[in-house]
CSV table of C-alpha atoms and ligand atoms in Angstrom, one decimal:
chain,number,residue,atom,x,y,z
A,1,UNK,CA,89.7,87.3,64.9
A,2,UNK,CA,93.2,87.4,65.9
A,3,UNK,CA,94.6,84.0,66.7
A,4,UNK,CA,98.0,83.0,68.1
A,5,UNK,CA,99.2,79.5,67.2
A,6,UNK,CA,102.1,77.7,68.8
A,7,UNK,CA,104.0,74.6,67.5
A,8,UNK,CA,106.6,72.9,69.7
A,9,UNK,CA,106.0,69.0,68.8
A,10,UNK,CA,109.6,68.1,67.7
A,11,UNK,CA,112.5,70.3,67.2
A,12,UNK,CA,111.0,73.4,65.8
A,13,UNK,CA,109.9,76.2,68.1
A,14,UNK,CA,107.4,78.2,66.2
A,15,UNK,CA,104.7,80.7,66.5
A,16,UNK,CA,102.3,82.5,64.1
A,17,UNK,CA,99.5,85.2,64.3
A,18,UNK,CA,96.5,84.9,62.0
A,19,UNK,CA,93.8,87.5,61.4
A,20,UNK,CA,90.6,85.9,60.1
A,21,UNK,CA,92.5,82.9,58.7
A,22,UNK,CA,95.0,85.2,56.9
A,23,UNK,CA,98.8,84.7,58.1
A,24,UNK,CA,100.2,88.1,59.6
A,25,UNK,CA,103.4,86.7,60.9
A,26,UNK,CA,105.4,83.7,61.6
A,27,UNK,CA,108.7,82.7,63.3
A,28,UNK,CA,110.3,79.3,63.1
A,29,UNK,CA,113.5,78.5,65.3
A,30,UNK,CA,115.1,75.4,64.4
A,31,UNK,CA,117.2,73.7,67.0
A,32,UNK,CA,120.6,73.1,65.5
A,33,UNK,CA,121.9,71.3,68.5
A,34,UNK,CA,120.5,68.1,67.2
A,35,UNK,CA,122.6,67.9,64.1
A,36,UNK,CA,125.7,66.5,65.8
A,37,UNK,CA,123.8,63.4,67.3
A,38,UNK,CA,122.3,62.1,63.9
A,39,UNK,CA,118.7,62.6,65.0
A,40,UNK,CA,116.5,64.7,67.4
A,41,UNK,CA,117.4,64.3,71.2
A,42,UNK,CA,114.0,64.5,73.2
A,43,UNK,CA,115.8,66.0,76.4
A,44,UNK,CA,117.7,68.6,74.3
A,45,UNK,CA,114.7,69.4,72.3
A,46,UNK,CA,112.4,70.3,75.6
A,47,UNK,CA,115.3,72.4,77.0
A,48,UNK,CA,115.9,74.2,73.9
A,49,UNK,CA,111.8,75.0,73.6
A,50,UNK,CA,112.1,76.5,77.3
A,51,UNK,CA,114.5,78.9,76.2
A,52,UNK,CA,113.0,79.9,72.9
A,53,UNK,CA,109.2,80.0,73.6
A,54,UNK,CA,109.0,83.4,75.0
A,55,UNK,CA,111.6,85.3,72.5
A,56,UNK,CA,109.8,83.3,69.6
A,57,UNK,CA,106.2,84.4,70.8
A,58,UNK,CA,107.4,87.9,71.4
A,59,UNK,CA,109.1,88.3,67.9
A,60,UNK,CA,105.9,86.9,66.3
A,61,UNK,CA,103.7,89.4,67.9
A,62,UNK,CA,106.2,92.3,67.0
A,63,UNK,CA,106.3,91.2,63.3
A,64,UNK,CA,102.4,90.9,63.4
A,65,UNK,CA,102.1,94.5,64.7
A,66,UNK,CA,99.0,93.0,66.8
A,67,UNK,CA,99.3,93.6,70.5
A,68,UNK,CA,99.2,90.6,72.7
A,69,UNK,CA,96.0,92.4,74.4
A,70,UNK,CA,94.3,92.0,70.9
A,71,UNK,CA,94.7,88.1,70.6
A,72,UNK,CA,91.3,86.5,70.8
A,73,UNK,CA,92.2,83.0,70.9
A,74,UNK,CA,95.3,80.5,71.2
A,75,UNK,CA,95.9,77.3,69.0
A,76,UNK,CA,98.5,74.9,70.1
A,77,UNK,CA,99.6,71.5,69.0
A,78,UNK,CA,99.0,68.9,71.6
A,79,UNK,CA,100.1,65.6,69.6
A,80,UNK,CA,101.5,63.7,68.2
A,81,UNK,CA,105.1,64.6,69.0
A,82,UNK,CA,107.6,64.4,71.8
A,83,UNK,CA,106.1,64.7,75.2
A,84,UNK,CA,108.6,66.9,76.7
A,85,UNK,CA,108.4,69.3,73.7
A,86,UNK,CA,104.6,69.3,73.6
A,87,UNK,CA,104.6,70.4,77.3
A,88,UNK,CA,106.5,73.5,76.9
A,89,UNK,CA,104.2,74.7,74.2
A,90,UNK,CA,100.8,73.6,75.7
A,91,UNK,CA,101.8,75.0,79.1
A,92,UNK,CA,102.6,78.2,77.6
A,93,UNK,CA,99.3,78.3,75.6
A,94,UNK,CA,97.2,77.4,78.6
A,95,UNK,CA,98.8,80.0,80.8
A,96,UNK,CA,98.5,82.8,78.2
A,97,UNK,CA,95.0,81.9,77.5
A,98,UNK,CA,94.0,81.5,81.1
A,99,UNK,CA,95.6,84.6,82.0
A,100,UNK,CA,93.6,86.7,79.4
A,101,UNK,CA,90.5,84.7,79.6
A,102,UNK,CA,90.5,83.8,76.0
A,103,UNK,CA,89.9,80.3,74.6
A,104,UNK,CA,92.7,77.8,74.0
A,105,UNK,CA,92.2,75.1,71.2
A,106,UNK,CA,94.1,72.1,70.6
A,107,UNK,CA,95.2,71.0,67.1
A,108,UNK,CA,96.3,67.6,66.0
A,109,UNK,CA,99.8,68.4,64.4
A,110,UNK,CA,99.0,66.3,61.2
A,111,UNK,CA,96.0,68.3,60.7
A,112,UNK,CA,98.3,71.1,60.5
A,113,UNK,CA,100.3,69.6,57.6
A,114,UNK,CA,97.0,68.7,55.8
A,115,UNK,CA,95.8,72.3,55.5
A,116,UNK,CA,99.1,73.9,55.0
A,117,UNK,CA,98.6,74.4,51.3
A,118,UNK,CA,95.8,76.9,52.3
A,119,UNK,CA,98.3,79.5,53.6
A,120,UNK,CA,99.1,81.3,50.4
A,121,UNK,CA,98.7,81.3,46.7
A,122,UNK,CA,96.4,79.3,44.8
A,123,UNK,CA,94.2,77.1,47.1
A,124,UNK,CA,93.4,73.4,46.5
A,125,UNK,CA,90.0,72.2,45.6
A,126,UNK,CA,87.7,70.2,48.0
A,127,UNK,CA,87.8,67.2,48.0
A,128,UNK,CA,91.5,66.4,47.6
A,129,UNK,CA,94.2,64.0,48.4
A,130,UNK,CA,96.8,64.9,50.8
A,131,UNK,CA,100.2,63.0,51.0
A,132,UNK,CA,102.0,63.6,54.2
A,133,UNK,CA,105.7,62.8,54.1
A,134,UNK,CA,107.9,63.8,56.9
A,135,UNK,CA,110.5,62.1,59.4
A,136,UNK,CA,107.9,60.8,61.5
A,137,UNK,CA,105.0,60.2,59.3
A,138,UNK,CA,103.9,59.0,55.5
A,139,UNK,CA,100.3,59.1,55.2
A,140,UNK,CA,97.6,59.4,52.5
A,141,UNK,CA,94.5,61.3,53.6
A,142,UNK,CA,91.2,61.8,51.7
A,143,UNK,CA,90.1,65.4,52.6
A,144,UNK,CA,86.4,65.5,51.7
A,145,UNK,CA,85.7,69.1,52.9
A,146,UNK,CA,87.3,71.2,55.8
A,147,UNK,CA,87.9,69.0,58.9
A,148,UNK,CA,86.2,66.1,57.3
A,149,UNK,CA,88.8,63.7,56.4
A,150,UNK,CA,89.8,60.1,56.3
A,151,UNK,CA,93.2,58.3,56.6
A,152,UNK,CA,93.4,56.1,53.6
A,153,UNK,CA,97.0,54.4,54.5
A,154,UNK,CA,100.1,55.0,56.3
A,155,UNK,CA,103.6,53.4,56.7
A,156,UNK,CA,103.8,50.2,58.7
A,157,UNK,CA,107.4,50.8,59.7
A,158,UNK,CA,109.9,53.7,58.7
A,159,UNK,CA,108.4,57.1,57.5
A,160,UNK,CA,109.7,58.2,54.0
A,161,UNK,CA,111.9,60.9,55.5
A,162,UNK,CA,113.3,58.6,58.2
A,163,UNK,CA,114.2,56.2,55.2
A,164,UNK,CA,116.3,59.2,53.8
A,165,UNK,CA,117.9,59.9,57.2
A,166,UNK,CA,118.9,56.3,57.7
A,167,UNK,CA,120.3,55.6,54.4
A,168,UNK,CA,122.2,58.7,54.6
A,169,UNK,CA,123.6,57.5,57.8
A,170,UNK,CA,124.7,54.2,56.3
A,171,UNK,CA,126.7,56.3,53.6
A,172,UNK,CA,128.2,58.6,56.1
A,173,UNK,CA,126.3,61.9,54.7
A,174,UNK,CA,125.2,63.2,57.9
A,175,UNK,CA,121.8,64.3,59.2
A,176,UNK,CA,119.3,65.2,58.1
A,177,UNK,CA,119.8,62.9,55.0
A,178,UNK,CA,116.9,64.2,52.7
A,179,UNK,CA,118.5,67.3,51.4
A,180,UNK,CA,122.0,65.7,50.9
A,181,UNK,CA,120.5,62.6,48.9
A,182,UNK,CA,118.3,65.0,46.9
A,183,UNK,CA,121.4,67.0,45.8
A,184,UNK,CA,123.8,63.8,45.3
A,185,UNK,CA,120.8,62.0,43.4
A,186,UNK,CA,120.7,64.6,40.7
A,187,UNK,CA,123.9,63.4,39.3
A,188,UNK,CA,123.5,59.6,40.0
A,189,UNK,CA,122.1,56.9,37.7
A,190,UNK,CA,118.5,55.9,39.2
A,191,UNK,CA,118.7,52.5,37.6
A,192,UNK,CA,122.1,51.7,38.9
A,193,UNK,CA,120.7,49.5,41.6
A,194,UNK,CA,117.3,47.9,42.1
A,195,UNK,CA,115.7,48.4,45.6
A,196,UNK,CA,112.3,47.0,46.6
A,197,UNK,CA,109.2,49.0,46.2
A,198,UNK,CA,107.0,47.5,49.1
A,199,UNK,CA,103.1,47.0,48.6
A,200,UNK,CA,103.6,48.6,45.0
A,201,UNK,CA,101.5,46.1,43.4
A,202,UNK,CA,98.9,45.8,46.1
A,203,UNK,CA,95.6,47.6,46.1
A,204,UNK,CA,96.1,49.2,49.4
A,205,UNK,CA,97.5,52.6,50.5
A,206,UNK,CA,99.9,51.2,53.0
A,207,UNK,CA,103.6,52.0,52.8
A,208,UNK,CA,106.9,50.2,54.1
A,209,UNK,CA,110.4,51.7,53.8
A,210,UNK,CA,112.3,49.5,56.1
A,211,UNK,CA,112.9,46.9,53.5
A,212,UNK,CA,114.8,49.7,51.3
A,213,UNK,CA,117.1,50.6,54.0
A,214,UNK,CA,117.9,47.0,54.6
A,215,UNK,CA,118.7,46.6,50.9
A,216,UNK,CA,120.9,49.3,51.1
A,217,UNK,CA,122.8,48.0,53.9
A,218,UNK,CA,123.2,44.6,52.4
A,219,UNK,CA,124.3,46.3,49.3
A,220,UNK,CA,127.1,48.1,51.2
A,221,UNK,CA,128.3,45.2,53.1
A,222,UNK,CA,128.5,43.5,49.8
A,223,UNK,CA,130.6,46.2,48.3
A,224,UNK,CA,132.7,46.6,51.4
A,225,UNK,CA,131.6,50.2,51.5
A,226,UNK,CA,133.9,52.6,53.4
A,227,UNK,CA,132.4,56.1,54.0
A,228,UNK,CA,135.9,57.2,54.5
A,229,UNK,CA,136.9,56.7,51.1
A,230,UNK,CA,134.8,58.7,48.8
A,231,UNK,CA,133.6,56.8,45.7
A,232,UNK,CA,131.6,59.7,44.3
A,233,UNK,CA,130.1,57.8,41.5
A,234,UNK,CA,129.1,55.1,43.9
A,235,UNK,CA,127.4,57.3,46.4
A,236,UNK,CA,125.4,59.3,43.8
A,237,UNK,CA,124.2,56.2,41.9
A,238,UNK,CA,123.1,54.5,45.3
A,239,UNK,CA,121.3,58.0,46.2
A,240,UNK,CA,119.7,58.2,42.8
A,241,UNK,CA,118.5,54.6,42.9
A,242,UNK,CA,117.2,54.8,46.4
A,243,UNK,CA,115.3,58.1,45.9
A,244,UNK,CA,113.8,56.8,42.7
A,245,UNK,CA,112.4,53.5,44.6
A,246,UNK,CA,111.0,55.7,47.4
A,247,UNK,CA,109.4,58.3,44.9
A,248,UNK,CA,107.8,55.7,42.7
A,249,UNK,CA,105.8,54.1,45.5
A,250,UNK,CA,104.9,57.5,46.6
A,251,UNK,CA,103.8,58.7,43.5
A,252,UNK,CA,102.1,55.5,42.4
A,253,UNK,CA,99.9,55.4,45.6
A,254,UNK,CA,98.9,59.0,45.5
A,255,UNK,CA,97.8,58.9,41.7
A,256,UNK,CA,96.0,55.8,42.6
A,257,UNK,CA,94.2,57.6,45.3
A,258,UNK,CA,93.5,60.7,43.3
A,259,UNK,CA,91.9,58.3,40.7
A,260,UNK,CA,89.9,56.3,43.2
A,261,UNK,CA,88.2,59.1,44.8
A,262,UNK,CA,87.9,61.3,41.8
A,263,UNK,CA,89.8,64.6,43.1
A,264,UNK,CA,91.3,67.2,41.0
A,265,UNK,CA,93.7,68.4,43.7
A,266,UNK,CA,96.6,66.7,45.3
A,267,UNK,CA,98.4,68.4,48.1
A,268,UNK,CA,101.9,67.3,49.5
A,269,UNK,CA,103.2,68.3,52.9
A,270,UNK,CA,106.2,67.4,55.5
A,271,UNK,CA,109.9,67.6,55.0
A,272,UNK,CA,110.1,65.2,52.2
A,273,UNK,CA,107.8,67.4,50.1
A,274,UNK,CA,110.8,69.7,49.6
A,275,UNK,CA,112.3,66.9,47.2
A,276,UNK,CA,112.8,68.0,43.9
A,277,UNK,CA,112.3,64.5,42.0
A,278,UNK,CA,109.1,64.1,44.0
A,279,UNK,CA,107.8,67.5,42.9
A,280,UNK,CA,108.6,66.9,39.2
A,281,UNK,CA,107.5,63.3,39.2
A,282,UNK,CA,104.1,63.7,40.9
A,283,UNK,CA,103.3,66.9,39.1
A,284,UNK,CA,103.9,65.2,35.5
A,285,UNK,CA,101.7,62.1,36.7
A,286,UNK,CA,99.0,64.3,38.2
A,287,UNK,CA,98.7,66.4,34.9
A,288,UNK,CA,98.2,63.1,33.1
A,289,UNK,CA,95.0,62.5,35.0
A,290,UNK,CA,94.0,66.3,34.9
A,291,UNK,CA,94.8,66.8,38.5
A,292,UNK,CA,96.7,69.7,39.9
A,293,UNK,CA,99.5,69.4,42.7
A,294,UNK,CA,99.9,71.7,45.4
A,295,UNK,CA,103.5,72.0,47.3
A,296,UNK,CA,103.6,74.5,50.0
A,297,UNK,CA,106.9,76.5,49.8
A,298,UNK,CA,109.6,74.6,52.0
A,299,UNK,CA,109.0,77.1,54.8
A,300,UNK,CA,105.5,75.6,55.1
A,301,UNK,CA,106.4,72.0,54.2
A,302,UNK,CA,108.3,71.5,57.5
A,303,UNK,CA,107.1,72.0,61.0
A,304,UNK,CA,105.8,75.5,61.5
A,305,UNK,CA,103.0,77.2,63.6
A,306,UNK,CA,101.3,78.8,60.5
A,307,UNK,CA,99.8,75.5,59.6
A,308,UNK,CA,98.5,75.1,63.0
A,309,UNK,CA,96.8,78.3,62.6
A,310,UNK,CA,95.4,77.7,59.3
A,311,UNK,CA,94.0,74.3,60.7
A,312,UNK,CA,92.5,76.2,63.8
A,313,UNK,CA,90.9,78.4,61.6
A,314,UNK,CA,89.2,75.6,59.4
A,315,UNK,CA,88.3,73.7,62.6
A,316,UNK,CA,86.7,76.9,64.2
A,317,UNK,CA,84.7,77.3,60.9
A,318,UNK,CA,83.3,73.7,61.3
A,319,UNK,CA,82.9,73.2,65.1
A,320,UNK,CA,82.9,76.8,66.6
A,321,UNK,CA,85.3,77.6,69.3
A,322,UNK,CA,86.0,74.7,71.5
A,323,UNK,CA,88.1,75.7,74.5
A,324,UNK,CA,89.7,73.0,76.5
A,325,UNK,CA,92.1,74.1,79.4
A,326,UNK,CA,92.2,70.3,80.4
A,327,UNK,CA,94.4,69.5,77.2
A,328,UNK,CA,97.1,67.2,77.9
A,329,UNK,CA,100.3,66.5,75.7
A,330,UNK,CA,99.3,63.3,73.6
A,331,UNK,CA,102.5,62.0,72.2
A,332,UNK,CA,100.7,59.2,70.2
A,333,UNK,CA,97.7,61.0,69.3
A,334,UNK,CA,95.8,59.1,66.5
A,335,UNK,CA,95.0,60.9,63.3
A,336,UNK,CA,92.0,59.0,62.2
A,337,UNK,CA,91.3,55.2,62.1
A,338,UNK,CA,92.4,54.0,58.5
A,339,UNK,CA,89.6,53.4,56.1
A,340,UNK,CA,89.2,49.7,55.6
A,341,UNK,CA,88.9,47.9,52.3
A,342,UNK,CA,85.2,47.3,52.8
A,343,UNK,CA,84.5,51.1,53.2
A,344,UNK,CA,86.9,51.9,50.2
A,345,UNK,CA,85.2,49.4,47.9
A,346,UNK,CA,81.6,51.0,48.6
A,347,UNK,CA,83.0,54.5,47.6
A,348,UNK,CA,81.1,56.0,44.7
A,349,UNK,CA,82.1,58.8,42.6
A,350,UNK,CA,80.5,62.3,42.9
A,351,UNK,CA,77.4,62.7,40.8
A,352,UNK,CA,79.3,65.4,38.5
A,353,UNK,CA,82.0,62.9,37.5
A,354,UNK,CA,79.4,61.0,35.4
K,401,KG4,O1,108.5,67.7,58.3
K,401,KG4,P1,109.9,67.7,58.9
K,401,KG4,O2,110.7,68.9,58.9
K,401,KG4,O3,109.9,67.1,60.2
K,401,KG4,C1,109.1,65.9,60.8
K,401,KG4,O4,109.8,64.8,60.6
K,401,KG4,O5,108.1,66.0,61.5
K,401,KG4,O6,110.6,66.6,58.1
K,401,KG4,C2,112.0,66.2,58.1
K,401,KG4,C3,112.3,65.1,57.2
K,401,KG4,C4,113.7,64.4,57.5
K,401,KG4,O7,113.7,63.0,57.5
K,401,KG4,C5,114.4,65.0,56.3
K,401,KG4,O8,115.6,64.3,55.9
K,401,KG4,C6,113.5,65.1,55.0
K,401,KG4,O9,112.3,65.4,55.9
K,401,KG4,N1,113.7,66.0,54.1
K,401,KG4,C7,113.8,65.5,52.8
K,401,KG4,C8,114.2,66.7,52.1
K,401,KG4,N2,114.4,67.8,52.8
K,401,KG4,C9,114.0,67.4,54.1
K,401,KG4,N3,113.7,64.2,52.2
K,401,KG4,C10,113.9,64.3,50.8
K,401,KG4,N4,114.3,65.2,50.0
K,401,KG4,C11,114.4,66.5,50.6
K,401,KG4,N5,114.7,67.5,49.7
K,402,ZN,ZN1,105.4,67.5,61.1
C-alpha cells in the first residue's frame, strides 16, 4: 500500500511517501521567516504553507518514484497545532483524496512523535515509555502495544523546549534557544547556579518548567545582566546550570516510569531530543536499569511527515482503514486522558517479570 503523509501543524511543511510502512521519501521545508520574531507567527506560518504545500508534495512524490496515481491513501495531521496551518494540510489532503476516490486518515500529531523511532534502524520493543519533549509539549506516555497507549503525565505550564527558548531570549541568544544553549552549556559549570526542579520528589509524572525560567529571570535581575555586554563565562554557566536542571527532571521521571511499568525500551522524540546532554544522561541511566534508549535522528525528532506516515501505518494495522472526509482542524486535540493515581497504583508487572 502506498501512503502519502502530510504534516503542516506548525512551521514545518512536510510530506512523505511510505510503501507498506517503509519510508520511500520525505521532504521537510522549514519556514525561516519566524526567526526574526523570536517565535512562530501563526499568520505567517499558514501563508507560507499555502506557498509550500504543492511544491513540497510534488518533490516528495518525485523522490519516491511513485506516481500520484499509485497513491492508495492519504494521512494528515489534524491537531494539535495552529488552526491556520492545519487547515492548509487538511484541505489539500481532503481534496487530493476526494479527487482520486481514496481514503483520508486523520492523525494526531503527538502520535506521530510517539512512533517516530520505528522509521529506521533497530526498533523499540513493546511495551515502551515515550518521552515527548518539544517546544509545545512535554509528556510521558506508556505505549503498551501499537495504538494502545496511555498518557502518564505532562507539563502543567511551559514545555521543556519553550523553557529553552524563553531562557535563551532572556539571555539575548536568539531563537530557537535549544541548540544555542546546548552548545554554550558544553563549556559551562552545571553547578554554578541552583535552579528549581519542580515535582522532582513527587511520585507523579507531572512536569513544570515555568519556575526555572522565572528563577533565571530573577538571577539576571540580581546580576544586572546586560545581554549587550558579553560575559561569556557567566552565560555558559547559566546555560549549563539551567540545562542540568531541566534534564535532571526529564531523566528522573522517565526512568521512574520505565521502572514502574517494567519496560525495556525508552524512546525520546520532539525537538529537545536533539539535546546532547539529555541523550547521554538518559542513555547512561537507562543502561543502569537494563533498558535501551531510542532517539530518532534529529531529522525525525522534529516535526516531519514521515512520523505521521508511520503512525498511520500502525493505526491502519490496528483499526483498519478509517476514512473521514469530515475531518476538521482541531488545534487543541487531546492526546489521551491522563492516567490517574488510582489506575497507576493497580498496575501489575507482566508475568514474565517474575
Ligand atoms: O519538535 P520541535 O521541532 O517543534 C515543536 O515544538 O513542535 O521542537 C522545537 C523545540 C524548540 O523549543 C527548540 O528550542 C528545541 O526544540 N530544541 C532543543 C534542541 N534543539 C531544538 N532543545 C534543547 N537542546 C537542543 N539541542
Ligand atoms: Zn511536534
